[in-house]
JSON list of C-alpha atoms in Angstrom, two decimals:
[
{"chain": "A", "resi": 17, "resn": "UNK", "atom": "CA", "xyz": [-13.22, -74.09, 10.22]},
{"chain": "A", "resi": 18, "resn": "UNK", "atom": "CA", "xyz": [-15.63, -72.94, 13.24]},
{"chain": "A", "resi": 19, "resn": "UNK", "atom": "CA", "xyz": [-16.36, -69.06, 12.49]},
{"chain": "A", "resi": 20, "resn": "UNK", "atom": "CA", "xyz": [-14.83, -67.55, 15.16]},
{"chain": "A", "resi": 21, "resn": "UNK", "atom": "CA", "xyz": [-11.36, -68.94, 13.69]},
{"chain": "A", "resi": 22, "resn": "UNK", "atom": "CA", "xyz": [-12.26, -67.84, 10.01]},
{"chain": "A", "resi": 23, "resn": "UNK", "atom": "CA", "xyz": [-13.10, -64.06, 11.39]},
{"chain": "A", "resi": 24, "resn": "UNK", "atom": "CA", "xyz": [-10.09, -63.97, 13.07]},
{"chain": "A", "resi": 25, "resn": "UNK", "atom": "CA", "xyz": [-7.86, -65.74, 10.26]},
{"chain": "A", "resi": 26, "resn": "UNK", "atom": "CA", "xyz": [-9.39, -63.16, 7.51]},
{"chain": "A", "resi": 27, "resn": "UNK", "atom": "CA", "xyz": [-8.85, -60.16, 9.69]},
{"chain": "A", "resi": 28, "resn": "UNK", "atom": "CA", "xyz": [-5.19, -61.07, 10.53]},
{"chain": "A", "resi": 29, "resn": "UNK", "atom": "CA", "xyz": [-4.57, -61.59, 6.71]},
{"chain": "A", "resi": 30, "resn": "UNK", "atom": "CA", "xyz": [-6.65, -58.15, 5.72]},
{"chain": "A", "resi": 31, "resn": "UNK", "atom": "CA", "xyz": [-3.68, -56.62, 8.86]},
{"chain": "A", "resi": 32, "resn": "UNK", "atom": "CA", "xyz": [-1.08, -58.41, 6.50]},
{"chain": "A", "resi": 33, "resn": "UNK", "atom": "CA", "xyz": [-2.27, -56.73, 3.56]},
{"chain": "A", "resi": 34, "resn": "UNK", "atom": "CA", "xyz": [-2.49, -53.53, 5.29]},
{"chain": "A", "resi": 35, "resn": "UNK", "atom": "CA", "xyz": [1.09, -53.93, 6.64]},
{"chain": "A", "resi": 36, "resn": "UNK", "atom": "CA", "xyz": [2.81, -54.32, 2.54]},
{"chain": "A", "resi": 37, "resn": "UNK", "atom": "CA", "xyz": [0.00, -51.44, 0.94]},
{"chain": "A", "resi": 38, "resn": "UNK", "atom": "CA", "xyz": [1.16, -48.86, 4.02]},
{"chain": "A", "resi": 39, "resn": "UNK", "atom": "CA", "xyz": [4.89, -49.88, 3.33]},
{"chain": "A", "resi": 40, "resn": "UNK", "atom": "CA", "xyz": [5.62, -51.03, 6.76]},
{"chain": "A", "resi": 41, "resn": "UNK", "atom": "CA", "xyz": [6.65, -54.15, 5.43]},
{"chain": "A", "resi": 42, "resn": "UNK", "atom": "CA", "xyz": [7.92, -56.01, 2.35]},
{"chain": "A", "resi": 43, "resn": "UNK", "atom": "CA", "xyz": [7.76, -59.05, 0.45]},
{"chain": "A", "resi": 44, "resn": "UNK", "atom": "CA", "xyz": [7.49, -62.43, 3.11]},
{"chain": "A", "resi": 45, "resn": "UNK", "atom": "CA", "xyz": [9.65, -60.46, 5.82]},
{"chain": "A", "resi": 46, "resn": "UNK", "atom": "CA", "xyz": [7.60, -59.52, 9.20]},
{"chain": "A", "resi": 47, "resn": "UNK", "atom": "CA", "xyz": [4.99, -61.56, 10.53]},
{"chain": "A", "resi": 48, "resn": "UNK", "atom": "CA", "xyz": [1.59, -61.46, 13.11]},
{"chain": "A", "resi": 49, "resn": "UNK", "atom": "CA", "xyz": [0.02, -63.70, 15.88]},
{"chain": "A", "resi": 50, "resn": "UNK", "atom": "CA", "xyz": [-3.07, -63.13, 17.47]},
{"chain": "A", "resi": 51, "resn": "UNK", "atom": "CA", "xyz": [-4.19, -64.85, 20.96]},
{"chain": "A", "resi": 52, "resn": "UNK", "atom": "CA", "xyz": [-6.78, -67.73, 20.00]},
{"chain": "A", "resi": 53, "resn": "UNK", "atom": "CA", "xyz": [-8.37, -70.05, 23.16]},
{"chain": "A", "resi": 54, "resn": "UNK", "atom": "CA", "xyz": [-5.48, -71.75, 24.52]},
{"chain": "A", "resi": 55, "resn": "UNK", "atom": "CA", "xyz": [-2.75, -70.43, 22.49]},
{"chain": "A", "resi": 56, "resn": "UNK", "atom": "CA", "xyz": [-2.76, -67.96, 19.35]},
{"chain": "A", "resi": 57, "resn": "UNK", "atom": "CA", "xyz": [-2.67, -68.10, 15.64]},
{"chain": "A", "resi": 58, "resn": "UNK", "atom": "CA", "xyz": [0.24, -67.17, 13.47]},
{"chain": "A", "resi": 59, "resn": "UNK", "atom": "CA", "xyz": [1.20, -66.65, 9.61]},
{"chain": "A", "resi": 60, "resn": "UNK", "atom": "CA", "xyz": [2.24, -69.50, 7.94]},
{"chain": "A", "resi": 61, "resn": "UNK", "atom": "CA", "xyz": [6.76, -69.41, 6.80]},
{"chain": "A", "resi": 62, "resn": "UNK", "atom": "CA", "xyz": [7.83, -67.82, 3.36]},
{"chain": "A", "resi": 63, "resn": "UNK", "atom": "CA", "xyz": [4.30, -67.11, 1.90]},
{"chain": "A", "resi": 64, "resn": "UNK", "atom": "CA", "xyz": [3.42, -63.95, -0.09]},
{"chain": "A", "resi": 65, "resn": "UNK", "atom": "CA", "xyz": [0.80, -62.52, 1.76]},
{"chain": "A", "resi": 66, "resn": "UNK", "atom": "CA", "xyz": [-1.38, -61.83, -0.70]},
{"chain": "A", "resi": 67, "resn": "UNK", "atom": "CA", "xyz": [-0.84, -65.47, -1.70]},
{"chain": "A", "resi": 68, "resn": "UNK", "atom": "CA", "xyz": [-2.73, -66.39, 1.51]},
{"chain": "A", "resi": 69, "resn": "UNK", "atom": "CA", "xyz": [-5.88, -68.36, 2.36]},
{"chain": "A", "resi": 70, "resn": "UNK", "atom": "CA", "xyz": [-7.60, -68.94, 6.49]},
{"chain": "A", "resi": 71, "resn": "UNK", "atom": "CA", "xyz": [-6.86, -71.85, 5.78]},
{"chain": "A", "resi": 72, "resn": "UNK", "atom": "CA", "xyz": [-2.71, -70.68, 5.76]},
{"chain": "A", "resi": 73, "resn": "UNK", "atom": "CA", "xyz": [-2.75, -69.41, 9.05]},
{"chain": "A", "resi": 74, "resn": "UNK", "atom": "CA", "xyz": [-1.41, -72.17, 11.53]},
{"chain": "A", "resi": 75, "resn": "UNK", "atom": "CA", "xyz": [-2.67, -72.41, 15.18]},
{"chain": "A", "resi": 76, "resn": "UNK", "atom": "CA", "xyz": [-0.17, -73.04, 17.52]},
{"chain": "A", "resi": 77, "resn": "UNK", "atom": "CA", "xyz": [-0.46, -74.13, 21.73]},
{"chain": "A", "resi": 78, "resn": "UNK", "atom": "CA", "xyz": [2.09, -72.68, 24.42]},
{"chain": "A", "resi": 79, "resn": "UNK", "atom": "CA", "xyz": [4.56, -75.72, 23.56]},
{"chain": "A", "resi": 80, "resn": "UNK", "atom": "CA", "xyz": [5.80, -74.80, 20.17]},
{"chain": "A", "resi": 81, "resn": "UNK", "atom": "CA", "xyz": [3.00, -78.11, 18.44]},
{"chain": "A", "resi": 82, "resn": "UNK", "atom": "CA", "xyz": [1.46, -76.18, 15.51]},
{"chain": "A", "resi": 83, "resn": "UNK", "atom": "CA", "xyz": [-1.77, -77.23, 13.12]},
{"chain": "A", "resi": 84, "resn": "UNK", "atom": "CA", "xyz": [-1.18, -76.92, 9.37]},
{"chain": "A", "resi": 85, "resn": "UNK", "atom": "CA", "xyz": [1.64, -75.11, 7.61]},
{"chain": "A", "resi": 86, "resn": "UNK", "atom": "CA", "xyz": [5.12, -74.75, 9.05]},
{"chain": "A", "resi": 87, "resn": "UNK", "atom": "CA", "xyz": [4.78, -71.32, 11.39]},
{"chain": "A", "resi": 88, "resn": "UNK", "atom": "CA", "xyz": [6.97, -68.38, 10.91]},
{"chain": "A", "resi": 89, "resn": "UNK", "atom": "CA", "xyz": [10.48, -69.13, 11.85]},
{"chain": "A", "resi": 90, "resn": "UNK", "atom": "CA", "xyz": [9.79, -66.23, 14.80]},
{"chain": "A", "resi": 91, "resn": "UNK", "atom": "CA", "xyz": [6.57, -68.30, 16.48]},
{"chain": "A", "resi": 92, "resn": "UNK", "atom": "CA", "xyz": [9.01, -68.30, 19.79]},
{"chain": "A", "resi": 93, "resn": "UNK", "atom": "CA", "xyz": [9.27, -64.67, 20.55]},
{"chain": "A", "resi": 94, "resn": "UNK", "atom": "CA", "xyz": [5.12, -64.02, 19.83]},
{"chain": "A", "resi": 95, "resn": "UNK", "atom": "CA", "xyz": [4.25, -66.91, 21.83]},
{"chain": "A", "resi": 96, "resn": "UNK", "atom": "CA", "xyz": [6.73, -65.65, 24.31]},
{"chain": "A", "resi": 97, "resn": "UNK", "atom": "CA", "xyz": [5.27, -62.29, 24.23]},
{"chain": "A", "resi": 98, "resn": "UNK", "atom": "CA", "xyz": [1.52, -63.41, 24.03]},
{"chain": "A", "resi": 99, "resn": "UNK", "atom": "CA", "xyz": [2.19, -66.14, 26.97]},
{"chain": "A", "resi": 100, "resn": "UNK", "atom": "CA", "xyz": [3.79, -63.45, 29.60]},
{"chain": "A", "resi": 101, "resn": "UNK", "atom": "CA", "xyz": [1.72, -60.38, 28.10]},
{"chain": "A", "resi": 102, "resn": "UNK", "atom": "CA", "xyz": [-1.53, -60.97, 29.87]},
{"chain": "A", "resi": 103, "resn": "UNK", "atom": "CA", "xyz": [-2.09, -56.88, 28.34]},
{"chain": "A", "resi": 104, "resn": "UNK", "atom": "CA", "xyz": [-2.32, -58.24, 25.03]},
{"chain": "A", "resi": 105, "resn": "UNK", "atom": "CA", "xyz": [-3.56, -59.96, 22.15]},
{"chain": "A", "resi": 106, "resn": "UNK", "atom": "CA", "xyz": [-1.26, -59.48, 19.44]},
{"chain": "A", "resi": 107, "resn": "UNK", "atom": "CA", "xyz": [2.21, -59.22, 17.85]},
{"chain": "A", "resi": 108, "resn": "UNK", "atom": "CA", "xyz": [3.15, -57.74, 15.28]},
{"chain": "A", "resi": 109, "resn": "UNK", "atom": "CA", "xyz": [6.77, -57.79, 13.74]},
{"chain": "A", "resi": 110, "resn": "UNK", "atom": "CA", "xyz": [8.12, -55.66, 10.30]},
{"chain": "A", "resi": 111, "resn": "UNK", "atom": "CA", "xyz": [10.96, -54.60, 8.90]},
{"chain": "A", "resi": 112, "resn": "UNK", "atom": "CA", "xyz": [9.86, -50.49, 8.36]},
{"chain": "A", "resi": 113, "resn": "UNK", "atom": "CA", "xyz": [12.42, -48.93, 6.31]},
{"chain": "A", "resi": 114, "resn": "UNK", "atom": "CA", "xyz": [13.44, -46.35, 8.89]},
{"chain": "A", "resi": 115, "resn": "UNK", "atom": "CA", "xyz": [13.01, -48.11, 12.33]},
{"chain": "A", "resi": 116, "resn": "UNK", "atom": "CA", "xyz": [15.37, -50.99, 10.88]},
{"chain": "A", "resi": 117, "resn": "UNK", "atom": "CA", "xyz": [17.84, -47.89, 9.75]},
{"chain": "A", "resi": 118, "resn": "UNK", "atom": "CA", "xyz": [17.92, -47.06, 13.82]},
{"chain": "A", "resi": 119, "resn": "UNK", "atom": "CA", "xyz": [17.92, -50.86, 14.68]},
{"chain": "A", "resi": 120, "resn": "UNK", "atom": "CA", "xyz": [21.25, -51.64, 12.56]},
{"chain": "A", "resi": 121, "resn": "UNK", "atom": "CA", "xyz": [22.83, -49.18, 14.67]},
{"chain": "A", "resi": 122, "resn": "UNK", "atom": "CA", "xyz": [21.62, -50.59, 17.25]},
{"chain": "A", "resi": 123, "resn": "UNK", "atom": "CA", "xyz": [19.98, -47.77, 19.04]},
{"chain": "A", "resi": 124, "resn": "UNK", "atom": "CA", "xyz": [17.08, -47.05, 21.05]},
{"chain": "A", "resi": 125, "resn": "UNK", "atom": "CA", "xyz": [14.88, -44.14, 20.14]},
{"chain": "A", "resi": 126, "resn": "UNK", "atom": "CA", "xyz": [14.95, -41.55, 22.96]},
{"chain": "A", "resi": 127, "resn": "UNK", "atom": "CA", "xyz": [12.28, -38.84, 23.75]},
{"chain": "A", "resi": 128, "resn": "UNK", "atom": "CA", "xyz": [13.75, -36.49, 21.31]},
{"chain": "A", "resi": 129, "resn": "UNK", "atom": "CA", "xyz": [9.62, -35.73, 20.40]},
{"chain": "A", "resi": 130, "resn": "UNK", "atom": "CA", "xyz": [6.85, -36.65, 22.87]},
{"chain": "A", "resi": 131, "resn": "UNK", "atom": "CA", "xyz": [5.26, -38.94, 21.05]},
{"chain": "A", "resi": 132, "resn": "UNK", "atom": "CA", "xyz": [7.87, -41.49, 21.34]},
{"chain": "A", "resi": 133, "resn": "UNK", "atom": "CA", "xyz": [5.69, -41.84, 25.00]},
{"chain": "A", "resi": 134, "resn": "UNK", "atom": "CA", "xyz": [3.02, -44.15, 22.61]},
{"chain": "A", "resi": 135, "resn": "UNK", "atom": "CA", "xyz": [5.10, -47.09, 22.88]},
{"chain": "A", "resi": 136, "resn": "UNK", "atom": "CA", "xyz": [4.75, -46.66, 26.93]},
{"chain": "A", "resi": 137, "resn": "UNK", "atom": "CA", "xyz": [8.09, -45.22, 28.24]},
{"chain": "A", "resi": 138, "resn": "UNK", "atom": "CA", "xyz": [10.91, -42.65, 27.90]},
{"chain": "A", "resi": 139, "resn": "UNK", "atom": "CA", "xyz": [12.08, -44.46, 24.95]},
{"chain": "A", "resi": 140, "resn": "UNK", "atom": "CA", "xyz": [11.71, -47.37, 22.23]},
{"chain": "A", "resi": 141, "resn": "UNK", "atom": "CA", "xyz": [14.04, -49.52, 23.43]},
{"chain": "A", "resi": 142, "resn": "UNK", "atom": "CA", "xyz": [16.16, -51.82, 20.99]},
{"chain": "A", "resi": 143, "resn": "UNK", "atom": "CA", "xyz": [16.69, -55.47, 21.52]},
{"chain": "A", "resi": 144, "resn": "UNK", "atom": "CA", "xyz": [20.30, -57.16, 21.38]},
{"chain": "A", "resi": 145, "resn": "UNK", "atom": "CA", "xyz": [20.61, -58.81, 18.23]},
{"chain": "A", "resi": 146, "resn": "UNK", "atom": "CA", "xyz": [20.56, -62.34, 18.03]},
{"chain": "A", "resi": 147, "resn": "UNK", "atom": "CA", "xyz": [19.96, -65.17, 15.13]},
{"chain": "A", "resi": 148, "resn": "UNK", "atom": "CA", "xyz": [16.12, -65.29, 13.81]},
{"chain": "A", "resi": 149, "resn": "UNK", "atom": "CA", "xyz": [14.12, -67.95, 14.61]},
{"chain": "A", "resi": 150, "resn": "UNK", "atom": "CA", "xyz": [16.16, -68.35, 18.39]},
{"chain": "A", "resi": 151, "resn": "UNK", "atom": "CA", "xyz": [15.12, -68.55, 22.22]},
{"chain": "A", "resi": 152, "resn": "UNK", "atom": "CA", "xyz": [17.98, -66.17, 22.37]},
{"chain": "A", "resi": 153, "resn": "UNK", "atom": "CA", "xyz": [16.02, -63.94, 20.43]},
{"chain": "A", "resi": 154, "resn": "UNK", "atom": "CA", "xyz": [13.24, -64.23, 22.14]},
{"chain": "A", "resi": 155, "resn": "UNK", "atom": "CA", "xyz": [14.53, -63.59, 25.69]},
{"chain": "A", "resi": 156, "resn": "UNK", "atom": "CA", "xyz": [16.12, -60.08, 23.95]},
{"chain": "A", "resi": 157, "resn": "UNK", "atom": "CA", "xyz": [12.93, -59.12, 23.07]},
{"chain": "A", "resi": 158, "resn": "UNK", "atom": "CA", "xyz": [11.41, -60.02, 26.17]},
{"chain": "A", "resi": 159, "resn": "UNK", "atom": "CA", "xyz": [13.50, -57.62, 28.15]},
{"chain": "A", "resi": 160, "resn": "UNK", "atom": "CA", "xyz": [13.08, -54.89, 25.40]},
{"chain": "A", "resi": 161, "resn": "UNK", "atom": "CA", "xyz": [9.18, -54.91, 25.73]},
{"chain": "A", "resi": 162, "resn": "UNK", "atom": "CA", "xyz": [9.47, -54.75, 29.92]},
{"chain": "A", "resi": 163, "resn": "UNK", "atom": "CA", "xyz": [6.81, -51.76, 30.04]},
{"chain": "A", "resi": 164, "resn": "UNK", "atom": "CA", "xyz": [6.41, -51.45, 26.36]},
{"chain": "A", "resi": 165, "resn": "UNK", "atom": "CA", "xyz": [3.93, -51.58, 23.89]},
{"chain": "A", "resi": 166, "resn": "UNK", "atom": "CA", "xyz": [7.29, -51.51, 20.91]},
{"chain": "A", "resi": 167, "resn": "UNK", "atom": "CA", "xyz": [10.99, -52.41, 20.41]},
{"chain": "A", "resi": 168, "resn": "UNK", "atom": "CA", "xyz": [13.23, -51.87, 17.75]},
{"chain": "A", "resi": 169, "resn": "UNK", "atom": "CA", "xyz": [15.51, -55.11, 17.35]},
{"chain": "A", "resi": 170, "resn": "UNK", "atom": "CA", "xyz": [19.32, -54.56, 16.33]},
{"chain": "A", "resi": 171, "resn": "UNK", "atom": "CA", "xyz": [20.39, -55.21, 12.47]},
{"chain": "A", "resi": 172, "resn": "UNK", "atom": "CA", "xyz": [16.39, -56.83, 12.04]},
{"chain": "A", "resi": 173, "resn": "UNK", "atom": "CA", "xyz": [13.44, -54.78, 12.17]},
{"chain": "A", "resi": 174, "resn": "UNK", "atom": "CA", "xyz": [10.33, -53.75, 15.03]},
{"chain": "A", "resi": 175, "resn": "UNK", "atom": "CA", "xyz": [7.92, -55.05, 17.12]},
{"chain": "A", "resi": 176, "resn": "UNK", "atom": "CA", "xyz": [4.55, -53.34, 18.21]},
{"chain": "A", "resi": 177, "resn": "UNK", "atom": "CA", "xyz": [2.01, -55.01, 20.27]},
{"chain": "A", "resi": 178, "resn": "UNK", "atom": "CA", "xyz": [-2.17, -53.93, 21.07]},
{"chain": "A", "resi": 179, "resn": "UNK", "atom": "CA", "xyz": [-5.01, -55.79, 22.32]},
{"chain": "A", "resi": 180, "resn": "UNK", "atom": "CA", "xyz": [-6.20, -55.80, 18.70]},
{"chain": "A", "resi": 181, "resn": "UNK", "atom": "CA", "xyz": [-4.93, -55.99, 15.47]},
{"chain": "A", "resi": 182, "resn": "UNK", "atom": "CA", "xyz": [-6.12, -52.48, 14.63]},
{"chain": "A", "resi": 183, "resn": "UNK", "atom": "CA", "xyz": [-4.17, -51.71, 17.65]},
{"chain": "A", "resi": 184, "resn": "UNK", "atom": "CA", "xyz": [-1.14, -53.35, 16.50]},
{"chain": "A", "resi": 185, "resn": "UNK", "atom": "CA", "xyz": [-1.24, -51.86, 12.72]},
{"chain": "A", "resi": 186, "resn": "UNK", "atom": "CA", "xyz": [-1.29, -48.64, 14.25]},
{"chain": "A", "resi": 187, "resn": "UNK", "atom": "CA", "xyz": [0.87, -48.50, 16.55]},
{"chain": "A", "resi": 188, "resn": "UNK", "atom": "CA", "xyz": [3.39, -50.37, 13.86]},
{"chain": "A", "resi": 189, "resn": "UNK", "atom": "CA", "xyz": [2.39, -47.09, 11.64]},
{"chain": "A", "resi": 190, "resn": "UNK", "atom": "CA", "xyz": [3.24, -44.56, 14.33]},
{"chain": "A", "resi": 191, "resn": "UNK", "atom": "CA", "xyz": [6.61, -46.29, 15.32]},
{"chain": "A", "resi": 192, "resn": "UNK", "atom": "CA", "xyz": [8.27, -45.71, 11.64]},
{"chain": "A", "resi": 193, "resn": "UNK", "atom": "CA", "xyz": [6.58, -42.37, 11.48]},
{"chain": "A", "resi": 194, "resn": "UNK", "atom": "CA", "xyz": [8.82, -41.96, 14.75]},
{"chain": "A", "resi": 195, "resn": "UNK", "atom": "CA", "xyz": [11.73, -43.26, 13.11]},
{"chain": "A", "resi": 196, "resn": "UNK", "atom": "CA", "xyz": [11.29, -41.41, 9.76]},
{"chain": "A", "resi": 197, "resn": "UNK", "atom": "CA", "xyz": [11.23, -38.05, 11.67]},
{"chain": "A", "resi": 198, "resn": "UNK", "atom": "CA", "xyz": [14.37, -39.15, 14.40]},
{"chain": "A", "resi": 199, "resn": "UNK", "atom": "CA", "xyz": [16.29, -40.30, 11.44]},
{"chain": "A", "resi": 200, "resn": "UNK", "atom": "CA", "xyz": [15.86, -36.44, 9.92]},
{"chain": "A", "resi": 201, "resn": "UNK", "atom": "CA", "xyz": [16.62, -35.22, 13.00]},
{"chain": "A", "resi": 202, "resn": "UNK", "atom": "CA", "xyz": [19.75, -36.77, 13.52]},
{"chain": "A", "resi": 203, "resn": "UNK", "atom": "CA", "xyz": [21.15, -35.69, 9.69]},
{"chain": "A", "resi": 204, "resn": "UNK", "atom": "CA", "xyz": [20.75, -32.23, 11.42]},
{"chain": "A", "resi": 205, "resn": "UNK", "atom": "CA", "xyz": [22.46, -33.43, 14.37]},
{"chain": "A", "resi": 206, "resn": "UNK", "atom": "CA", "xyz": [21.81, -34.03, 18.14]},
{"chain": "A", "resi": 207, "resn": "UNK", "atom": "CA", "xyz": [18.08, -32.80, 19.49]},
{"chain": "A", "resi": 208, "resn": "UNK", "atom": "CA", "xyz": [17.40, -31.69, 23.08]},
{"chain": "A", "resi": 209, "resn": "UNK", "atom": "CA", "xyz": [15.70, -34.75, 24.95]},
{"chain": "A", "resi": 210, "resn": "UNK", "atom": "CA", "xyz": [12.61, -34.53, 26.92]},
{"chain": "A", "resi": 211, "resn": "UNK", "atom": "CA", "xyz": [12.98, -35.15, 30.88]},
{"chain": "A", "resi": 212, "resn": "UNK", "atom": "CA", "xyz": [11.73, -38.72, 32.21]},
{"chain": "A", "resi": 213, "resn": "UNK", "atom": "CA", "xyz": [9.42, -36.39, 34.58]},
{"chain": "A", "resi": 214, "resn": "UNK", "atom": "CA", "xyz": [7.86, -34.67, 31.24]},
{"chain": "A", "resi": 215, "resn": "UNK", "atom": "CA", "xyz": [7.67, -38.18, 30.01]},
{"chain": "A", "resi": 216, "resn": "UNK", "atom": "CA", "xyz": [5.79, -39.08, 32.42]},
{"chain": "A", "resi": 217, "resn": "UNK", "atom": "CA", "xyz": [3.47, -36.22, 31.84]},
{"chain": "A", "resi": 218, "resn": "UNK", "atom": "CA", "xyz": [3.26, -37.07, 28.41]},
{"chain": "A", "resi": 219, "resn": "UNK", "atom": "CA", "xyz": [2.42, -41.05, 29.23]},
{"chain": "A", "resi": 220, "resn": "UNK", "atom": "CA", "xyz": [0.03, -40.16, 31.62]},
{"chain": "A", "resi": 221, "resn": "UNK", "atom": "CA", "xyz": [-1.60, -37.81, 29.41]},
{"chain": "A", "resi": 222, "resn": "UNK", "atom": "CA", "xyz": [-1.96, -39.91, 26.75]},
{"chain": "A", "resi": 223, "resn": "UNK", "atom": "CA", "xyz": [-3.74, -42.95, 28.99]},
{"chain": "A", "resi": 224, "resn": "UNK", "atom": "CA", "xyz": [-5.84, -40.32, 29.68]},
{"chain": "A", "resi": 225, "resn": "UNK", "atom": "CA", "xyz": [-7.05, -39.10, 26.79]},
{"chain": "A", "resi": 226, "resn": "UNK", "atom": "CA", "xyz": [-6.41, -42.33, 24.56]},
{"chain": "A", "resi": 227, "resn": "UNK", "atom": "CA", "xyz": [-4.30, -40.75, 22.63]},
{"chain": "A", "resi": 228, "resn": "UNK", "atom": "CA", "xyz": [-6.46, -38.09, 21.53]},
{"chain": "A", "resi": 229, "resn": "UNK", "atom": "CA", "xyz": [-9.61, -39.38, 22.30]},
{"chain": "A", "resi": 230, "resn": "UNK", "atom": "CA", "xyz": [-11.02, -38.05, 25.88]},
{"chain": "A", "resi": 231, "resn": "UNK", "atom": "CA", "xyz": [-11.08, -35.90, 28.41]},
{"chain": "A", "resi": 232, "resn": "UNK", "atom": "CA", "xyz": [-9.09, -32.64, 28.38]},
{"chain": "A", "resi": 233, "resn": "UNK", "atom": "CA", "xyz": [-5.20, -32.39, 30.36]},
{"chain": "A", "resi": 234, "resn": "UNK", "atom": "CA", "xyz": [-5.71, -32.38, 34.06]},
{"chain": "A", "resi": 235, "resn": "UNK", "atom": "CA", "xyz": [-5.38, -28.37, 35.30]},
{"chain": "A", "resi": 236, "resn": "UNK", "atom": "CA", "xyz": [-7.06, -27.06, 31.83]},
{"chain": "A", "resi": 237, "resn": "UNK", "atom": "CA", "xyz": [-9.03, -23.96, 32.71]},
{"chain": "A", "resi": 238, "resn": "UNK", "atom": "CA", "xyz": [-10.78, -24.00, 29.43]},
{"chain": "A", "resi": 239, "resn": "UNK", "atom": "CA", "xyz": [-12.68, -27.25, 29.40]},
{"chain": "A", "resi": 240, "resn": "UNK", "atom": "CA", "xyz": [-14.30, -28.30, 25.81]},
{"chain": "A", "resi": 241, "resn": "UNK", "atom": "CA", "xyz": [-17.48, -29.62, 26.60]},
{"chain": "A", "resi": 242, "resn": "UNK", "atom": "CA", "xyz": [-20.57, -30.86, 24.58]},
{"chain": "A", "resi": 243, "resn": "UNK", "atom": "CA", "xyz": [-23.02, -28.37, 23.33]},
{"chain": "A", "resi": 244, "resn": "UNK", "atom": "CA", "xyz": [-26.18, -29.03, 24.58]},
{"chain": "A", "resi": 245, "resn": "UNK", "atom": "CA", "xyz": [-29.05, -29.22, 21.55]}
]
């Protein structure tokens, strides 16, 4: 295996790993594709994570033909993602505990906090639910993810995407934090929603600053700057 493939193969199984230790995902449920040359690599059907090798993770091209192991029964929606999401590099799909409580009811998360903006709009949308493993499902998702980094998907689980696989595990992280706290927040009952123009604030801000990395809001008077030695 040329290096460049191991790297990527060993990093994609260290995100797997990283996905079952944090709890955002259980047993062989959820899976993770990462753009490789002229199509992208995926993990393999029904294996334990830990029970995987680089040598497990199957390469697959834009028309579904796969190298190696049979590919997780949802290769269509990440190469259907990857293919039309020029933005980025990888997919990553779990079944978090709390987002899949929202997704059974089949609702979106709305801007009941501010941080729901991280996933790139007013809301986490959720996808219409449809078998696993179909082009139906795939074309739900699709539409969920117009101008989104995440989706919930009704009665099945998430999906977060980033340009890297750090990005991904992250943002995976920060969507069932998200869920955790709206599911709280609706045992208390309905919260006041943020406005689509804060929201836009709030998205804006957060490009800016890469989410808190950066300079400070635009039309701060008190600058942090610095200190020169």
């Amino acid at each position: 295996m040329e290096p460049q493939k191991l790297d990527l193969c060993n990093e994609i199984i260290k995100t797997c790993l990283k996905m079952e230790s944090s709890g955002i995902n259980q047993g062989t449920s959820g899976n993770l594709s990462a753009r490789y040359k002229n199509g992208f690599l995926i993990t393999p059907s029904s294996l334990p994570y830990n029970e995987m090798s680089p040598e497990d993770i199957v390469e697959m091209n834009w028309n579904g033909e796969y190298l190696g192991k049979q590919p997780s029964s949802e290769w269509r929606f990440h190469r259907d993602i990857l293919k039309s999401r020029n933005d980025i590099n990888v997919v990553l799909h779990c079944h978090s505990i709390n987002a899949t409580a929202i997704a059974c009811h089949e609702k979106d998360i709305p801007a009941f906090h501010y941080i729901v903006g991280i996933a790139g709009g007013k809301n986490i949308r959720c996808a219409n639910y449809a078998t696993f493993g179909t082009q139906e499902l795939a074309d739900n998702v699709i539409l969920a993810l117009k101008d989104r980094l995440a989706c919930l998907i009704s009665q099945h689980g998430m999906i977060c995407l980033g340009k890297t696989l750090k990005d991904a595990f992250f943002l995976g992280c920060e969507v069932e934090a998200i869920s955790k706290m709206y599911v709280k927040t609706l045992s208390i009952g309905n919260s006041p929603i943020l406005s689509d123009e804060e929201m836009h604030k709030v998205i804006q801000q957060m490009k800016r600053m890469s989410y808190g990395k950066g300079p400070e809001p635009e039309g701060s008077n008190d600058i942090a700057k610095p200190k020169s030695e």
